[in-house]
Amino acid sequence: MTIIHRNALVPYSAADMYALVADVPSYPEFLPWCGMASAESLTDNEVQARIEISHGKVRKAFATLNRMDKDKAIEMHLLDGPFSFLEGRWRFEPLNGEGCKVCLDMNFEFSNLIMKMLIGAKFTEIANTLVDAFCARAIEVYGRR
């Protein structure tokens, strides 16, 4: 199983960063590997998200059930896709003064060796750079601070 833990201190509020991560349909606008993304609200605090990973000619989609704790956290649980296991948690922790700490913890395992060979290295790279990608997106959306 691959385990990812990344975090960053940013000059944006927890609400600002939460809004960027929660806006799944905008992912293709700034994540070059994301071929498609959609989200459907199931309840006030649950969203079903579907994301397509594009790597060369290979395209693989996966779906997660996301439990939303507004401006604080997003928990992701695998519904379907090329994984036998995938769970993740974004946390947005306000800092004294301005800004927040953004944390991502993710654990995943591919369903078979072929999937791991096709997209394993790319997905590990994606997971390792997601926090940086959202920090860059914050600069685009909210301006440099």
Tab-separated table of C-alpha atoms in Angstrom:
chain	number	residue	atom	x	y	z
A	1	MET	CA	0.000	0.000	0.000
A	2	THR	CA	1.215	3.504	-0.803
A	3	ILE	CA	0.898	6.096	1.954
A	4	ILE	CA	1.122	9.819	1.205
A	5	HIS	CA	1.336	12.628	3.763
A	6	ARG	CA	1.801	16.204	2.542
A	7	ASN	CA	1.160	19.593	4.090
A	8	ALA	CA	1.774	23.277	3.472
A	9	LEU	CA	1.380	26.565	5.284
A	10	VAL	CA	-0.473	29.044	3.083
A	11	PRO	CA	-1.493	32.714	3.465
A	12	TYR	CA	-5.111	31.864	2.602
A	13	SER	CA	-7.953	31.054	4.979
A	14	ALA	CA	-9.112	27.519	5.692
A	15	ALA	CA	-12.413	28.448	3.988
A	16	ASP	CA	-10.554	29.585	0.841
A	17	MET	CA	-8.523	26.387	0.574
A	18	TYR	CA	-11.502	24.167	1.413
A	19	ALA	CA	-13.467	25.840	-1.404
A	20	LEU	CA	-10.732	25.043	-3.949
A	21	VAL	CA	-10.495	21.363	-2.995
A	22	ALA	CA	-14.286	20.978	-2.761
A	23	ASP	CA	-14.756	22.379	-6.295
A	24	VAL	CA	-14.128	19.040	-8.020
A	25	PRO	CA	-15.606	20.051	-11.435
A	26	SER	CA	-12.907	22.748	-11.805
A	27	TYR	CA	-10.014	20.254	-11.502
A	28	PRO	CA	-9.454	19.900	-15.289
A	29	GLU	CA	-8.815	23.672	-15.450
A	30	PHE	CA	-5.560	23.406	-13.471
A	31	LEU	CA	-4.619	19.738	-13.049
A	32	PRO	CA	-3.069	18.670	-16.386
A	33	TRP	CA	-3.527	14.962	-15.677
A	34	CYS	CA	-7.270	15.362	-14.995
A	35	GLY	CA	-9.269	14.557	-18.125
A	36	MET	CA	-12.698	14.897	-16.497
A	37	ALA	CA	-14.134	15.609	-13.067
A	38	SER	CA	-17.670	15.760	-11.728
A	39	ALA	CA	-19.402	15.924	-8.377
A	40	GLU	CA	-22.941	15.152	-7.304
A	41	SER	CA	-24.290	16.201	-3.909
A	42	LEU	CA	-25.943	13.281	-2.134
A	43	THR	CA	-26.705	14.973	1.192
A	44	ASP	CA	-25.778	18.242	2.882
A	45	ASN	CA	-22.359	16.844	3.747
A	46	GLU	CA	-21.769	14.031	1.226
A	47	VAL	CA	-20.643	14.324	-2.375
A	48	GLN	CA	-19.943	11.620	-4.927
A	49	ALA	CA	-16.934	12.660	-6.999
A	50	ARG	CA	-15.671	11.094	-10.231
A	51	ILE	CA	-12.226	11.908	-11.606
A	52	GLU	CA	-10.525	10.653	-14.756
A	53	ILE	CA	-6.749	10.279	-14.775
A	54	SER	CA	-5.228	10.792	-18.236
A	55	HIS	CA	-1.709	9.489	-18.749
A	56	GLY	CA	-0.681	9.271	-22.384
A	57	LYS	CA	-3.321	7.135	-24.091
A	58	VAL	CA	-4.429	5.569	-20.812
A	59	ARG	CA	-7.562	6.987	-19.195
A	60	LYS	CA	-8.859	5.570	-15.935
A	61	ALA	CA	-11.690	6.971	-13.838
A	62	PHE	CA	-12.426	6.447	-10.188
A	63	ALA	CA	-15.237	7.541	-7.894
A	64	THR	CA	-15.157	8.499	-4.244
A	65	LEU	CA	-17.698	9.286	-1.581
A	66	ASN	CA	-16.532	12.536	-0.006
A	67	ARG	CA	-17.679	13.502	3.468
A	68	MET	CA	-17.514	17.271	3.780
A	69	ASP	CA	-16.873	19.123	7.042
A	70	LYS	CA	-17.233	22.680	5.734
A	71	ASP	CA	-14.026	24.723	5.888
A	72	LYS	CA	-12.351	22.035	8.043
A	73	ALA	CA	-11.935	18.684	6.284
A	74	ILE	CA	-12.851	16.433	3.359
A	75	GLU	CA	-12.704	12.640	3.755
A	76	MET	CA	-12.566	10.493	0.602
A	77	HIS	CA	-13.599	6.821	0.428
A	78	LEU	CA	-13.346	4.688	-2.717
A	79	LEU	CA	-16.570	3.727	-4.488
A	80	ASP	CA	-15.117	2.283	-7.701
A	81	GLY	CA	-12.100	2.465	-9.957
A	82	PRO	CA	-8.727	0.798	-10.560
A	83	PHE	CA	-7.963	0.503	-6.837
A	84	SER	CA	-8.543	-2.219	-4.281
A	85	PHE	CA	-8.261	0.480	-1.620
A	86	LEU	CA	-8.220	4.279	-1.595
A	87	GLU	CA	-8.877	6.605	1.310
A	88	GLY	CA	-7.832	10.171	1.845
A	89	ARG	CA	-8.353	13.132	4.109
A	90	TRP	CA	-7.794	16.824	3.488
A	91	ARG	CA	-7.562	19.014	6.612
A	92	PHE	CA	-7.600	22.806	6.712
A	93	GLU	CA	-6.339	24.154	10.038
A	94	PRO	CA	-6.558	27.910	10.706
A	95	LEU	CA	-3.362	29.505	11.987
A	96	ASN	CA	-3.108	32.366	14.448
A	97	GLY	CA	-3.464	35.523	12.430
A	98	GLU	CA	-4.000	34.814	8.746
A	99	GLY	CA	-3.518	31.701	6.720
A	100	CYS	CA	-3.907	28.005	7.356
A	101	LYS	CA	-2.173	24.661	7.287
A	102	VAL	CA	-3.334	22.371	4.483
A	103	CYS	CA	-2.783	18.640	5.097
A	104	LEU	CA	-3.402	15.684	2.802
A	105	ASP	CA	-3.179	12.067	3.950
A	106	MET	CA	-3.861	9.381	1.352
A	107	ASN	CA	-3.540	5.587	1.301
A	108	PHE	CA	-4.073	3.552	-1.840
A	109	GLU	CA	-3.458	0.198	-3.456
A	110	PHE	CA	-4.151	-0.737	-7.071
A	111	SER	CA	-6.491	-3.624	-7.811
A	112	ASN	CA	-3.972	-5.533	-9.905
A	113	LEU	CA	-0.426	-5.468	-11.242
A	114	ILE	CA	-1.496	-4.311	-14.712
A	115	MET	CA	-3.204	-1.205	-13.282
A	116	LYS	CA	-0.184	-0.542	-11.102
A	117	MET	CA	2.103	-0.778	-14.145
A	118	LEU	CA	-0.154	1.421	-16.305
A	119	ILE	CA	-0.835	4.278	-13.908
A	120	GLY	CA	0.838	3.482	-10.592
A	121	ALA	CA	3.830	5.789	-10.955
A	122	LYS	CA	1.683	8.593	-12.368
A	123	PHE	CA	-0.907	8.357	-9.584
A	124	THR	CA	1.828	8.360	-6.935
A	125	GLU	CA	3.288	11.497	-8.556
A	126	ILE	CA	-0.197	13.078	-8.635
A	127	ALA	CA	-0.812	12.305	-4.966
A	128	ASN	CA	2.608	13.669	-3.991
A	129	THR	CA	2.035	16.975	-5.816
A	130	LEU	CA	-1.652	17.658	-5.056
A	131	VAL	CA	-1.008	20.031	-2.150
A	132	ASP	CA	1.415	22.057	-4.302
A	133	ALA	CA	-1.124	22.150	-7.148
A	134	PHE	CA	-3.829	23.560	-4.872
A	135	CYS	CA	-1.395	26.120	-3.426
A	136	ALA	CA	-0.643	27.287	-6.981
A	137	ARG	CA	-4.366	27.364	-7.743
A	138	ALA	CA	-4.945	29.575	-4.684
A	139	ILE	CA	-2.513	32.138	-6.121
A	140	GLU	CA	-4.400	32.077	-9.454
A	141	VAL	CA	-7.832	32.428	-7.840
A	142	TYR	CA	-7.151	34.630	-4.814
A	143	GLY	CA	-3.986	36.474	-5.878
A	144	ARG	CA	-0.532	36.439	-4.346
A	145	ARG	CA	-0.423	37.403	-0.649
